[in-house]
Amino acid sequence: MSFFSVTKSYSTITSTLDTACKSVGSTCNPLMASLAVQLRQDENCAADYRREQPLVVAAYNGLIAYEPLYKAGCARDPDEGKYCFANAITNISSPTDSYPYYLPLGIPLPGGSQPSCTDCLRGTMKIFNEAASNGNQQPLLDTFPAAAQMINVACGPGFANQTVPNAGQNSGTSLGINPRLGALAVFISSVAVVLV
């Protein structure tokens, strides 16, 4: 089954997340960080990274965003116990619900996006705020503050904590890529746990 088919079916994406979330995310964090460092070494892809080659930047962003993506991808709705990401990615009545999940990959929240103001969105934004506040060259340093501001306009002041130390000082790059490609990166990051 293709990735795009998986994201269109609530039961299939839930089954995939069940498998990915059974493993301990912290086990893969050091591996992903190590791969990110290796990617930017001169003998590997440093030249392409410096030239901001989109695939290399996307790969790097996916590796360093693994931890917040894993946490957000495995987070559950506190009321229903369903995966927040599965709810967001399959919500055809509010397609922008999935857009915040692309922030850790350096993909800004598109203007006019109005994700549903749910406990899931609040929890996801909290996870991303914590990751951005911890730094580590997270693309979230570039994408989170503006997204939090947009969400606070729609959901009310203080819905998402906009305060991020060192915001805008990421040495990485924000990407302007199709949200479906971003969803693919979120999915790959979630499933990587199963493969390692």
mmCIF file of N, CA, C and O in Angstrom, residues 52 56 65 93 116 131 160 164 184:
data_model
loop_
_atom_site.group_PDB
_atom_site.id
_atom_site.type_symbol
_atom_site.label_atom_id
_atom_site.label_comp_id
_atom_site.label_asym_id
_atom_site.label_seq_id
_atom_site.Cartn_x
_atom_site.Cartn_y
_atom_site.Cartn_z
ATOM 1 N N GLU A 52 22.050 24.436 -0.111
ATOM 2 C CA GLU A 52 20.623 24.284 0.214
ATOM 3 C C GLU A 52 19.888 23.423 -0.807
ATOM 4 O O GLU A 52 18.749 23.702 -1.194
ATOM 5 N N VAL A 56 18.671 17.262 0.275
ATOM 6 C CA VAL A 56 19.648 17.120 1.358
ATOM 7 C C VAL A 56 19.160 17.874 2.596
ATOM 8 O O VAL A 56 19.220 17.351 3.709
ATOM 9 N N ALA A 65 14.707 16.397 13.327
ATOM 10 C CA ALA A 65 13.345 16.582 13.836
ATOM 11 C C ALA A 65 12.720 15.278 14.309
ATOM 12 O O ALA A 65 11.562 15.247 14.711
ATOM 13 N N SER A 93 -12.648 17.328 6.503
ATOM 14 C CA SER A 93 -13.427 18.554 6.699
ATOM 15 C C SER A 93 -12.541 19.722 7.142
ATOM 16 O O SER A 93 -12.953 20.876 7.044
ATOM 17 N N SER A 116 -8.011 23.072 13.443
ATOM 18 C CA SER A 116 -9.022 23.011 14.506
ATOM 19 C C SER A 116 -8.363 23.222 15.866
ATOM 20 O O SER A 116 -7.315 22.649 16.153
ATOM 21 N N ALA A 131 10.688 21.465 21.899
ATOM 22 C CA ALA A 131 11.797 21.100 21.010
ATOM 23 C C ALA A 131 12.498 22.349 20.485
ATOM 24 O O ALA A 131 13.735 22.402 20.436
ATOM 25 N N ALA A 160 -1.144 28.602 22.211
ATOM 26 C CA ALA A 160 0.192 28.031 21.997
ATOM 27 C C ALA A 160 1.216 29.020 22.546
ATOM 28 O O ALA A 160 1.116 30.216 22.294
ATOM 29 N N VAL A 164 10.028 31.430 22.274
ATOM 30 C CA VAL A 164 11.072 30.466 21.941
ATOM 31 C C VAL A 164 12.409 31.194 22.002
ATOM 32 O O VAL A 164 12.648 32.107 21.218
ATOM 33 N N LEU A 184 4.925 12.847 4.148
ATOM 34 C CA LEU A 184 5.762 11.679 3.900
ATOM 35 C C LEU A 184 6.936 11.654 4.869
ATOM 36 O O LEU A 184 7.256 10.617 5.444
#
